[in-house]
XYZ file of C-alpha atoms in Angstrom:
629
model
C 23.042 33.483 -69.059
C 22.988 36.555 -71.135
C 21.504 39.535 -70.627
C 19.007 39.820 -73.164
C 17.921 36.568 -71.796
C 17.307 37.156 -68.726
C 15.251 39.783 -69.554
C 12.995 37.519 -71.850
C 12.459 35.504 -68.475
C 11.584 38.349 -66.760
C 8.893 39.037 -69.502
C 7.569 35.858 -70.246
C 7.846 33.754 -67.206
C 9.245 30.340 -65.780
C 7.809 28.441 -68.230
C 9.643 30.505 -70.917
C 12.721 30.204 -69.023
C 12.477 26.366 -68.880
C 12.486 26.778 -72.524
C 15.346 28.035 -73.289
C 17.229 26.513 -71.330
C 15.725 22.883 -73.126
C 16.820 24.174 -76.001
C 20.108 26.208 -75.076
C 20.733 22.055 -74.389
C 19.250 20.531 -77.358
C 22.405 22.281 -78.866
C 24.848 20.780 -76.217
C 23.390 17.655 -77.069
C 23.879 18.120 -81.192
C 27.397 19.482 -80.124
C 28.077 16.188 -78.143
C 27.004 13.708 -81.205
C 29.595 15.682 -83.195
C 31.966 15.428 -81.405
C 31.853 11.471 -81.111
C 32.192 11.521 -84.738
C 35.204 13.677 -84.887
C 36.788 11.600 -82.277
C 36.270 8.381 -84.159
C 37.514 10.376 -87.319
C 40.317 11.272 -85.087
C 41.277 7.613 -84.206
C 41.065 6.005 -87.024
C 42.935 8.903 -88.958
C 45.752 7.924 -86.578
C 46.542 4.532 -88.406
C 45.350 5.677 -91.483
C 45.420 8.372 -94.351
C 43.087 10.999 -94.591
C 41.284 9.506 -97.615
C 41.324 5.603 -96.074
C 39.748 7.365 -93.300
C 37.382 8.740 -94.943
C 36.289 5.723 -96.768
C 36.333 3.809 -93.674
C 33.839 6.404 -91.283
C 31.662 5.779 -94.746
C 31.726 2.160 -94.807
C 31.007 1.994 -90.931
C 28.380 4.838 -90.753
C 25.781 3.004 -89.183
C 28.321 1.565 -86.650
C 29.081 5.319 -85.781
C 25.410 6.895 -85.873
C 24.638 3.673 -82.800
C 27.693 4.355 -81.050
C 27.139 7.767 -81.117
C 23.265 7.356 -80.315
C 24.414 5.109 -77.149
C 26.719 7.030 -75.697
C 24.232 10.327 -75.968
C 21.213 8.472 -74.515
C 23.454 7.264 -71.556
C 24.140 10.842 -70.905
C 20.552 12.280 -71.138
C 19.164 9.493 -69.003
C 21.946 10.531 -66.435
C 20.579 14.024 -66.479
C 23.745 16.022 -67.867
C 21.917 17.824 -70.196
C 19.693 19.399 -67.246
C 22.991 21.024 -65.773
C 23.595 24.671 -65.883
C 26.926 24.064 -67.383
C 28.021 27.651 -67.148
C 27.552 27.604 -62.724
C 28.912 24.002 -62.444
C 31.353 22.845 -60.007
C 33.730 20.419 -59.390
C 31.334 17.861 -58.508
C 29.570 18.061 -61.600
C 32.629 17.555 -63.766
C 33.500 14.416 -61.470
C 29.798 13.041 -62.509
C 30.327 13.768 -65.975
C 33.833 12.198 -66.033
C 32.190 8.954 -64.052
C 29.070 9.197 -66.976
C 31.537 9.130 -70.272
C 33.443 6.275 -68.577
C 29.869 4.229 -68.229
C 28.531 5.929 -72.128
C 31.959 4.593 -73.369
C 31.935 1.219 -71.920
C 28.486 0.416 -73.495
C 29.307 2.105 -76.978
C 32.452 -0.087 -77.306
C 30.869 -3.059 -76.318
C 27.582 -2.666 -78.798
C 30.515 -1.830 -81.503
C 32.795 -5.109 -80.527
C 29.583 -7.394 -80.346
C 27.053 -6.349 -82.872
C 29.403 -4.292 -85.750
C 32.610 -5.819 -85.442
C 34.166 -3.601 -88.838
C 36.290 -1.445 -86.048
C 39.123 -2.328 -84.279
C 39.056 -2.787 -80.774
C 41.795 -0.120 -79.893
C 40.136 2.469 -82.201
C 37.123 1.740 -80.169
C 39.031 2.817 -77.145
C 40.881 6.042 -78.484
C 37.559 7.128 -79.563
C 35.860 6.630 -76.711
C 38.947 8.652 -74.994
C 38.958 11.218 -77.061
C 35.009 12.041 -77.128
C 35.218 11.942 -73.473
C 37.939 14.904 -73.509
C 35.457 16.704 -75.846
C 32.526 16.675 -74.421
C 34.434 17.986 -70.857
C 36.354 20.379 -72.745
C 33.214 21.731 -74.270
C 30.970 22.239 -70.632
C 34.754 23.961 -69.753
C 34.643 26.168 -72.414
C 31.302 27.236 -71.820
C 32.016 28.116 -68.907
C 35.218 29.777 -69.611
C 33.471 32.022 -72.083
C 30.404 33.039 -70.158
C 32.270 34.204 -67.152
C 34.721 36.404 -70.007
C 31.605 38.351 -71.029
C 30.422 38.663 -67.952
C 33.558 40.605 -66.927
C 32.622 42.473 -70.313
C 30.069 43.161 -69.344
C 30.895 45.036 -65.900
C 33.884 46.243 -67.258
C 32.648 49.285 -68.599
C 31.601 50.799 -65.052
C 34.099 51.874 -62.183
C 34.679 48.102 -60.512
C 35.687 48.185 -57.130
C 38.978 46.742 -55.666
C 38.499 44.609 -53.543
C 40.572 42.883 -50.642
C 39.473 39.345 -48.728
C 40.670 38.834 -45.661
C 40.782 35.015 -44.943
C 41.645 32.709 -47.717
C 39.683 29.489 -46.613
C 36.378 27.771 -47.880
C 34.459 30.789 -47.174
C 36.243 32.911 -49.034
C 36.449 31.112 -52.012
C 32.985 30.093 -51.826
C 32.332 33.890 -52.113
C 35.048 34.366 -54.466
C 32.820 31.899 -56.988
C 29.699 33.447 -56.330
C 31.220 36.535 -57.211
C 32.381 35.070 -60.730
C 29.015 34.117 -61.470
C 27.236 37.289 -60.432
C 26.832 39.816 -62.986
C 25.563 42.375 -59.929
C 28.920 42.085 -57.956
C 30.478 44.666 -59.900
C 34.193 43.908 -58.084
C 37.283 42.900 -58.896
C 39.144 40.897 -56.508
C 42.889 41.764 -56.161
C 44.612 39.712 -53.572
C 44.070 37.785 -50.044
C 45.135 37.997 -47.015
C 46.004 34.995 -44.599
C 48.138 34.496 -41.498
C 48.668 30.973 -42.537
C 52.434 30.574 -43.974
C 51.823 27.745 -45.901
C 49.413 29.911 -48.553
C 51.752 32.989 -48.960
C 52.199 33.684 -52.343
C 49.865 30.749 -53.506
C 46.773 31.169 -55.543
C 43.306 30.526 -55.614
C 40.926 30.725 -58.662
C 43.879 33.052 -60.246
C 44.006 35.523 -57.161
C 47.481 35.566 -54.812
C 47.639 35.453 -51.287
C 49.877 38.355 -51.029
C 50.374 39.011 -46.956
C 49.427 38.161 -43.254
C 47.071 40.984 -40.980
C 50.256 42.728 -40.775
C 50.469 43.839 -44.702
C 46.863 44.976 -44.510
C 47.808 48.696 -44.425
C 50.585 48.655 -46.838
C 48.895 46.492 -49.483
C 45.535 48.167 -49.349
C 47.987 51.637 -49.940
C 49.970 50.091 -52.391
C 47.292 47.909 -54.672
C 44.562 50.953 -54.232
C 42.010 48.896 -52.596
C 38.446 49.912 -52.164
C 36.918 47.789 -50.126
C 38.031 44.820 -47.780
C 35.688 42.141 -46.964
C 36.674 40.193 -43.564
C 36.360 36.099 -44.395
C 37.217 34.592 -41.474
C 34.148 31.738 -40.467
C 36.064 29.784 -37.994
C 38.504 32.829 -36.302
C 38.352 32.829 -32.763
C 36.728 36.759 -31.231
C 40.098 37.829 -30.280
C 41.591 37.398 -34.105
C 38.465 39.215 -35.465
C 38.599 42.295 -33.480
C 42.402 42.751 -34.308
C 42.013 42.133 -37.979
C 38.791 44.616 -38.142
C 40.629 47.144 -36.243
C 43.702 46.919 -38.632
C 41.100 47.216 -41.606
C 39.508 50.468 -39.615
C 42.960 52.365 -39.977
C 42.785 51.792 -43.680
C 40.978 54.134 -46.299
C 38.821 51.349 -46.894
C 35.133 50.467 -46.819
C 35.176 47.776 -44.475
C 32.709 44.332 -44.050
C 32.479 40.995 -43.065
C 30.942 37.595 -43.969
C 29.009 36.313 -40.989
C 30.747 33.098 -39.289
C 29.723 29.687 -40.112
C 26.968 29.709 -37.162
C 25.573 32.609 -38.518
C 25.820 31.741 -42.108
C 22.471 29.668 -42.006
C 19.312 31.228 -40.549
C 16.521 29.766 -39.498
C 14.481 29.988 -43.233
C 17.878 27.766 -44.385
C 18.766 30.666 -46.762
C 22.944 31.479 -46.133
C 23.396 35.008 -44.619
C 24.884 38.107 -46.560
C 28.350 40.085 -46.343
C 27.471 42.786 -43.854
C 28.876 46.005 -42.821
C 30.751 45.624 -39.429
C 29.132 47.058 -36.699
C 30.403 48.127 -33.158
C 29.285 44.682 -31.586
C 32.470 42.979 -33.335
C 34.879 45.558 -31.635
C 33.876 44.312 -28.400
C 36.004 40.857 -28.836
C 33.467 38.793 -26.250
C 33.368 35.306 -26.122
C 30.400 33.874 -27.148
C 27.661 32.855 -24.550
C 27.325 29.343 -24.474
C 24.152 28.187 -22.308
C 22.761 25.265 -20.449
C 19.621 24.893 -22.963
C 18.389 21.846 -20.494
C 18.591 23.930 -17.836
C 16.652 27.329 -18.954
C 14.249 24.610 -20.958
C 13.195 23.274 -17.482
C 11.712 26.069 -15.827
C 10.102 27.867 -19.149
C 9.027 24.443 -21.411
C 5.272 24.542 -21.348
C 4.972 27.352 -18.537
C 2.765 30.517 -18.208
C 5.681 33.627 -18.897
C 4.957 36.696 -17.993
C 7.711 40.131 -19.408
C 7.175 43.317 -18.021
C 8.790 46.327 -19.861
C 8.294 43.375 -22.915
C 7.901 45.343 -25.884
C 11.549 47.535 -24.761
C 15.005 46.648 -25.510
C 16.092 44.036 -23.164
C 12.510 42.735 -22.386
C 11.558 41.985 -26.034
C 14.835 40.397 -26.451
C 14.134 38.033 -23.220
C 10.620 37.511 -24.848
C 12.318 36.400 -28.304
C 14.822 33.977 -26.319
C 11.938 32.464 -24.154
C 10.027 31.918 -27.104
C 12.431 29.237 -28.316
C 11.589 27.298 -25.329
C 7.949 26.602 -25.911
C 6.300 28.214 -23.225
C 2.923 27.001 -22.754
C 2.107 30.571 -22.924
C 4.226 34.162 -23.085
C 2.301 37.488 -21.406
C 4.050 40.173 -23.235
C 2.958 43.730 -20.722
C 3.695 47.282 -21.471
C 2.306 50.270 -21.311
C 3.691 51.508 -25.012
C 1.536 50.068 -27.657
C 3.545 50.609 -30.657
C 6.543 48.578 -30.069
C 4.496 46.053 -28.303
C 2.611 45.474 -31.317
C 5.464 45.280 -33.652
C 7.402 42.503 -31.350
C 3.682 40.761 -31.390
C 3.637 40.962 -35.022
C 7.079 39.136 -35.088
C 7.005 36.581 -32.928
C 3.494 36.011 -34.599
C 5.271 35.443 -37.919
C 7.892 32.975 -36.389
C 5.710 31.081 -33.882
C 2.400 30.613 -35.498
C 1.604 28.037 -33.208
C 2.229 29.663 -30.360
C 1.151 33.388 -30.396
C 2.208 35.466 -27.371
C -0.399 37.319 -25.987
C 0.236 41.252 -25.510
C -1.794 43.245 -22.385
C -1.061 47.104 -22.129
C -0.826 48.242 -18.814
C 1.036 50.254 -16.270
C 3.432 48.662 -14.024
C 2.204 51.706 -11.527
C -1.172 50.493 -11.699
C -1.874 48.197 -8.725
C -5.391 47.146 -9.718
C -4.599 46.327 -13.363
C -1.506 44.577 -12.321
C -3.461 42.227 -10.090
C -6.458 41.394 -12.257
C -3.424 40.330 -14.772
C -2.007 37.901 -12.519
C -5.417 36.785 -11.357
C -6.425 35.933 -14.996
C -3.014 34.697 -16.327
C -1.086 32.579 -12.843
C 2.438 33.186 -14.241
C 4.814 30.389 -13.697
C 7.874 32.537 -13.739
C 8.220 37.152 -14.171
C 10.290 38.883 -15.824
C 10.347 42.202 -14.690
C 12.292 44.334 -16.802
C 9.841 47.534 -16.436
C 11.372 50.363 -15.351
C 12.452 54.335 -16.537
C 16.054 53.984 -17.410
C 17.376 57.085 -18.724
C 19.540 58.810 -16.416
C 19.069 62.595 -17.187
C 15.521 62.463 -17.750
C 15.198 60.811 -14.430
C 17.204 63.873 -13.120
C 15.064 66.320 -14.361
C 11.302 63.922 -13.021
C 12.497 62.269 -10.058
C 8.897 61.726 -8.796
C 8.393 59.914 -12.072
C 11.590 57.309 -11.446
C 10.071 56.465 -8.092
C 6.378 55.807 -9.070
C 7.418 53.781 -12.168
C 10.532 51.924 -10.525
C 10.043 51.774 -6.870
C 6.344 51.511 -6.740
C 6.019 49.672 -10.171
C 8.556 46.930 -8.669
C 6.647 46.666 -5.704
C 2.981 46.217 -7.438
C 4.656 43.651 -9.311
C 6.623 41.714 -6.212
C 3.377 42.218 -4.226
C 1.485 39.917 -7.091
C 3.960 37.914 -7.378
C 3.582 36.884 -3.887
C 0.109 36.717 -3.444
C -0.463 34.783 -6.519
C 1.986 32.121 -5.812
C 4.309 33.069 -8.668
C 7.550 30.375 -8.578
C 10.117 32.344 -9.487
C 10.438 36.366 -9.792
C 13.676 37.621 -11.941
C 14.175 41.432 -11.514
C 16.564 43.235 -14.120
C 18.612 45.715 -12.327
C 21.749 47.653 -13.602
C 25.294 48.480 -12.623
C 24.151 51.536 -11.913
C 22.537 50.774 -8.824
C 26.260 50.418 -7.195
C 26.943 53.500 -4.924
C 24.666 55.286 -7.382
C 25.134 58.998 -8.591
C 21.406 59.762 -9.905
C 17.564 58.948 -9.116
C 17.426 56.208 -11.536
C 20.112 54.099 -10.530
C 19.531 54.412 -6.659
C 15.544 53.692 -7.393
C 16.742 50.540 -9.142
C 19.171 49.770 -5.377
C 15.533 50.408 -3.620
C 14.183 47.861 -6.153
C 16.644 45.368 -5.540
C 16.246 45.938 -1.832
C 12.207 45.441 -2.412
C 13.164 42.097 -4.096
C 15.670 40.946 -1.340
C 13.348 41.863 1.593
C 10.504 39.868 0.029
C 12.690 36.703 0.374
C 12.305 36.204 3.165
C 8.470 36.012 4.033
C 7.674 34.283 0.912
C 7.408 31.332 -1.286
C 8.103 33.023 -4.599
C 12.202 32.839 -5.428
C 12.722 36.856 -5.828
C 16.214 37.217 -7.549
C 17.970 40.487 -9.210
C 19.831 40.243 -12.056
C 22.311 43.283 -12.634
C 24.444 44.286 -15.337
C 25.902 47.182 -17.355
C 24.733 49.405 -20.625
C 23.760 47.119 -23.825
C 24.743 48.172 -27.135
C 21.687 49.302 -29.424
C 19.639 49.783 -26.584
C 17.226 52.785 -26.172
C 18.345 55.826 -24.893
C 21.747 54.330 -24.910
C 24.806 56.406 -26.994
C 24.929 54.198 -30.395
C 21.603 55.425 -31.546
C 22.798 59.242 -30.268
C 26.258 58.934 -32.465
C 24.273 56.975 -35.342
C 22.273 59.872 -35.225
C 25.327 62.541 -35.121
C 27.314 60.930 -37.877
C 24.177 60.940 -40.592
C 23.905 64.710 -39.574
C 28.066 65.072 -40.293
C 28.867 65.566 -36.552
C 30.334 66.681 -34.605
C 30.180 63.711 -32.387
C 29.740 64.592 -28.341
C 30.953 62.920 -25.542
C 30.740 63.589 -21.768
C 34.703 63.293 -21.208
C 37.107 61.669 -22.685
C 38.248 59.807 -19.444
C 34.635 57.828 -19.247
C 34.284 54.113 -19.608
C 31.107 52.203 -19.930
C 30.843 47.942 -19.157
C 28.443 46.887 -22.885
C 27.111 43.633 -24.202
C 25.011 42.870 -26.918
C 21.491 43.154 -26.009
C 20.988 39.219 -27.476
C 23.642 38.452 -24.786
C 22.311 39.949 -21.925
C 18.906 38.502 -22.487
C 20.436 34.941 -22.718
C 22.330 34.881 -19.618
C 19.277 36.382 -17.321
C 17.567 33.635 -18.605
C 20.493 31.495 -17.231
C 20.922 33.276 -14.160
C 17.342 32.537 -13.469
C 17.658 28.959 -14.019
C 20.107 28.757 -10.881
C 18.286 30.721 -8.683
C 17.143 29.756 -5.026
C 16.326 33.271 -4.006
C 17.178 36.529 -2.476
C 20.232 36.416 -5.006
C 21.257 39.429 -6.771
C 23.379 37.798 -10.118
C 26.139 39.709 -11.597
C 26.941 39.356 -15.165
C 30.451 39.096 -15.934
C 30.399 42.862 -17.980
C 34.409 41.569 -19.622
C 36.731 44.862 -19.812
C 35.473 48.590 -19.706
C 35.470 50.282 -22.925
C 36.267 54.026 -23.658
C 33.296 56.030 -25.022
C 35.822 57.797 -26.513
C 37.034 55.286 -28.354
C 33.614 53.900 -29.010
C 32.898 56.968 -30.850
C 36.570 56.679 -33.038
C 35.391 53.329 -33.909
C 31.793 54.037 -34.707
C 32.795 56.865 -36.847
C 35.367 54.729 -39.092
C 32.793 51.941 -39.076
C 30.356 54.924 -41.374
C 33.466 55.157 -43.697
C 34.966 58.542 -42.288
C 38.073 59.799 -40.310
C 37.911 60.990 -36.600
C 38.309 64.175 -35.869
C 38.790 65.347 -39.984
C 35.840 64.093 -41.533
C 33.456 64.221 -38.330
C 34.722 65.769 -35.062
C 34.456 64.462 -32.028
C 34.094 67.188 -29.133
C 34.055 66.851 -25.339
C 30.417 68.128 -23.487
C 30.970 67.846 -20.117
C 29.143 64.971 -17.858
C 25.253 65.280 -17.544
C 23.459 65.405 -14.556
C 23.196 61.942 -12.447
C 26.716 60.942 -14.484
C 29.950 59.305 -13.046
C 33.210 58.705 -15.125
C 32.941 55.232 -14.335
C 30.633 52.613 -13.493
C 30.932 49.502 -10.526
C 28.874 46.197 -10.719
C 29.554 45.563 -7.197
C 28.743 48.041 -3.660
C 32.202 47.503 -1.142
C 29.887 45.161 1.184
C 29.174 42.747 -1.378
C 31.252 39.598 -2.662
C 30.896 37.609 -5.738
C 30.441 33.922 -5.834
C 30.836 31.784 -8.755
C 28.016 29.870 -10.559
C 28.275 26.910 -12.592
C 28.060 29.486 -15.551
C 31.146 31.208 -16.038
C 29.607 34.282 -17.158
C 27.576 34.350 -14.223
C 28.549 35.283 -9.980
C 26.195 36.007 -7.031
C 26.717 39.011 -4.870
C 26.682 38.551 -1.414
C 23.048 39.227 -0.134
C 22.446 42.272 2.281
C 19.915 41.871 5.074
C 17.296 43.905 4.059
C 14.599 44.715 7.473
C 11.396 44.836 6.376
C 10.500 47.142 9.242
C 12.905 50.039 8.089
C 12.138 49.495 4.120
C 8.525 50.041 4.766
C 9.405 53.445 6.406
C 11.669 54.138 3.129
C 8.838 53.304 1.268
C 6.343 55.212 3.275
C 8.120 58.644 2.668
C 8.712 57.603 -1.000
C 5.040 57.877 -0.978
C 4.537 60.804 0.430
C 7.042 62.820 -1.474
C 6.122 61.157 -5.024
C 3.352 63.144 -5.908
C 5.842 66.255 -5.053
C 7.066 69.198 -7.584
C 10.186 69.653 -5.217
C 12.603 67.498 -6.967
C 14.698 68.371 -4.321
C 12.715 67.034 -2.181
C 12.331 63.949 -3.627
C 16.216 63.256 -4.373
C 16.622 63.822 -0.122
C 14.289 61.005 0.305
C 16.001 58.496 -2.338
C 19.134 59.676 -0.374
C 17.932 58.691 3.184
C 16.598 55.313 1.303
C 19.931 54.556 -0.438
C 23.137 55.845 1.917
C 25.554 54.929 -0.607
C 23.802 57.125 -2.932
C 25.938 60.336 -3.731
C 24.904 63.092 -5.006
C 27.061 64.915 -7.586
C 26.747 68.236 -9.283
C 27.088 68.215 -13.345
C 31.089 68.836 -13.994
């Protein structure tokens, strides 16, 4: 469609557009009846001379104009005259083919029975012939149209462009960028590890090399950009090939994998940018749907924490089990109200119902339960940041300690079934306030075990990408400022996963649990925050260390070099998820915690942070304190 057109529909409307294109095909259809003629001129003038020929097309006119009528009519009335000729395909060539054959048969056999003045075999060669036309036409249509489209981009700077991936999905995108006068690249080569397409080409562009020529061709054919087409590569291939592609000068992004290609309005997802979560080369979670549908189908839900990180993401997973209810709590309004405003737009049949309160609030907290009855708790309140929690220790032990134990205490007394705690690697022989209030809270959890009816399970794992206060916001943030980057020491390693991840295998965890278990997610390899920032920095199109720096701060207060998911007395023992292990449970006397918890309380309200850190120590003894470095 030209441009001048296009802007006429923009003008004037659909109805305008439906127009034109009636009568861009009232010409096709002129073009076609043509065409017949000159193919029956063409036949005949192959026995004959040119002026026999002449004489005969005159003598047989009205033979021709019914032919011609017949084999038109069959065409309309199979809708080929409807087509966009100039964004067909293959399969509407293989229709069209499949309608001249039918058009044909019927115009010879109203020639052979009711004219008779023809020849059978010029009948035929006609009837051949027009069929060639009328193809070759819709071809050249095409043909043309796509030539001044690439006129008409080719006065601006068009980009170079490298796929990675020569399979359906790339040359489904290679087509689409054909026919898009917007895409304003020009495709230069793939790449493919298969042997069997080196060198071969599709829709006029080679396969010139396997991952291993990435570097040199992108250096040698000046390449701009390098999209990543690999649907159906396994997580292992994908985070090689991007991190070849990062060591390039190259803008770098990726089409979305077949499972991702389709959301859930139907409409096919876009070429992204890549983003740290495919450097992390983690297998997908698969889960037991039956399983985690069982406990939450048609059940009361209640999230604390719901409207942060992990807890809205638990909230968005539970909501495609049709609860019979979700009880989104937190004491922050705004993000609260934008995850209600979500999941209002996606489940308008089943609005979750948002309460602001404070986990610390003992009163509020039971008039909730009391009006709700929550089947099963999510309890992913808490104050999370370690430094902060450094600097307010009172405020870590009111919000985690006491907050948990509000919540537990409820829990209990309301006859909640099943109460799912989310703890965090840092609670293993912790080295600030924050991670050995979350041990306390997973002590408060194990202790209540055992004089209950509620299942009271902890589910513990490492940092999430994305998450707040967590460093990919913090180097986001650095980069759009041009650096430099800081990190604690290069030495440090973190255990990530995706935030969707983490949320989708507490919900499993939960589905196995009997109580007093605390779950350990399987965290896959440490990763370098060094090398998270290298990454993240070639993933905003610059170079480490020359275009933004990346310079060494020194570890905060509350920090260790590395984290452990699992404190020396514990053991792990598998689940029938393989994601998913138990740690061995610690006796927990109820006597002794309610002395911890006693001088907790009495030191809360403190201004000694001092003070308050000796008294987490006496609760926790494998909590060390260490000195910033």
């Amino acid at each position: 469609m030209r441009i001048d057109q296009i802007a006429y529909d923009k003008k004037h409307g659909k109805q305008q557009k439906r127009n034109i294109g009636i009568f861009r095909n009232r010409y096709l259809l002129i073009a076609d009846a043509a065409m017949i003629v000159v193919a029956y001129f063409i036949s005949i003038m192959l026995i004959n001379d040119i002026y026999a020929t002449l004489d005969i097309m005159v003598a047989n006119i009205a033979s021709l104009a019914v032919c011609a009528a017949a084999f038109i009519a069959v065409l309309y009335f199979m809708g080929f005259y409807t087509v966009l000729w100039i964004h067909s395909g293959t399969r509407d060539y293989l229709h069209l083919c499949a309608g001249c054959f039918i058009a044909s048969v019927i115009s010879v056999l109203i020639n052979s029975f009711c004219f008779r003045e023809l020849y059978f075999k010029i009948d035929i060669c006609a009837a051949l012939i027009a069929t060639v036309e009328i193809i070759g036409l819709r071809m050249g249509v095409r043909c043309v149209n796509n030539l001044y489209m690439g006129h008409l981009t080719s006065g601006g700077s068009r980009k170079r462009l490298m796929i990675v991936g020569a399979g359906s999905s790339a040359t489904l995108m290679l087509k689409d960028m054909d026919n898009n006068i917007n895409l304003n690249y020009d495709v230069v080569c793939f790449i493919d590890d298969d042997p069997n397409k080196r060198k071969l080409t599709i829709h006029g562009v080679r396969v010139m090399g396997n991952r291993n020529d990435i570097k040199r061709i992108a250096r040698e054919k000046a390449i701009d950009e390098i999209i990543i087409a690999l649907s159906s590569a396994d997580f292992k291939d994908r985070k090689e090939i991007i991190e070849i592609c990062n060591e390039t000068d190259c803008k770098v992004k990726i089409l979305p994998s077949i499972d991702q290609m389709i959301d859930e309005s139907g409409s096919y997802g876009k070429i992204r940018d890549v983003q740290i979560e495919d450097l992390l080369a983690r297998e997908p979670v698969r889960l037991n749907n039956n399983d985690i549908k069982g406990y939450i189908e048609d059940k009361v839900i209640l999230v604390t924490g719901g409207g942060g990180s992990i807890g809205s993401e638990l909230c968005r997973q539970i909501m495609r089990f049709n609860p019979k209810r979700l009880i989104v709590l937190d004491i922050y309004e705004n993000n609260a109200y934008d995850l209600q405003m979500e999941l209002n737009r996606r489940y308008p049949d089943n609005k979750p119902e948002v309460v602001i309160a404070s986990v610390r609030d003992r009163d509020r907290i039971e008039d909730i339960f009391r009006i709700y009855r929550p089947y099963i708790v999510f309890h992913a309140a808490a104050h999370k940041h370690v430094p902060l929690m450094e600097d307010s220790p009172g405020e870590a032990v009111k919000n985690n300690v006491f907050g948990t134990y509000n919540v537990v205490q409820c829990a209990d007394k309301y006859g909640v079934k099943r109460f799912v705690m989310i703890s965090t690697d840092k609670a293993v022989n912790p080295t600030n306030v924050m991670g050995a209030t979350k041990r306390i809270c997973e002590m408060i959890v194990q202790c209540a075990q055992n004089n209950s009816r509620t299942e009271f399970v902890a589910v513990r794992f490492g940092n999430v990408l994305g998450s707040n206060g967590s460093v990919i916001p913090l180097f986001k943030k650095q980069i759009e400022e041009g650096g430099p980057v800081t990190v604690t020491d290069k030495r440090m390693t973190r255990f990530f996963m995706t935030i969707p991840e983490a949320a989708q295998l507490v919900l499993q965890a939960a589905s196995s649990a009997k109580g007093g278990e605390i779950f350990v997610l399987d965290m896959g390899q440490p990763v370098k925050i060094y090398d998270l920032a290298k990454n993240l920095i070639r993933l905003s199109g610059y170079k480490p260390n020359e275009d933004i720096e990346i310079v060494e701060c020194g570890l905060r207060p509350g920090e260790k070099l590395y984290e452990e998911l699992l404190m020396d007395e514990e053991g792990l023992t598998n689940t029938s998820h393989n994601k998913i292990f138990i740690g061995k449970p610690i006796d927990i006397d109820r006597n002794k915690l309610n002395i911890i918890l006693d001088s907790l309380h009495a030191v809360a309200e403190s201004d000694d942070p001092e003070r308050i850190k000796n008294a987490v120590a006496e609760a926790v003894p494998t909590y060390v304190r260490k000195k910033a470095q």
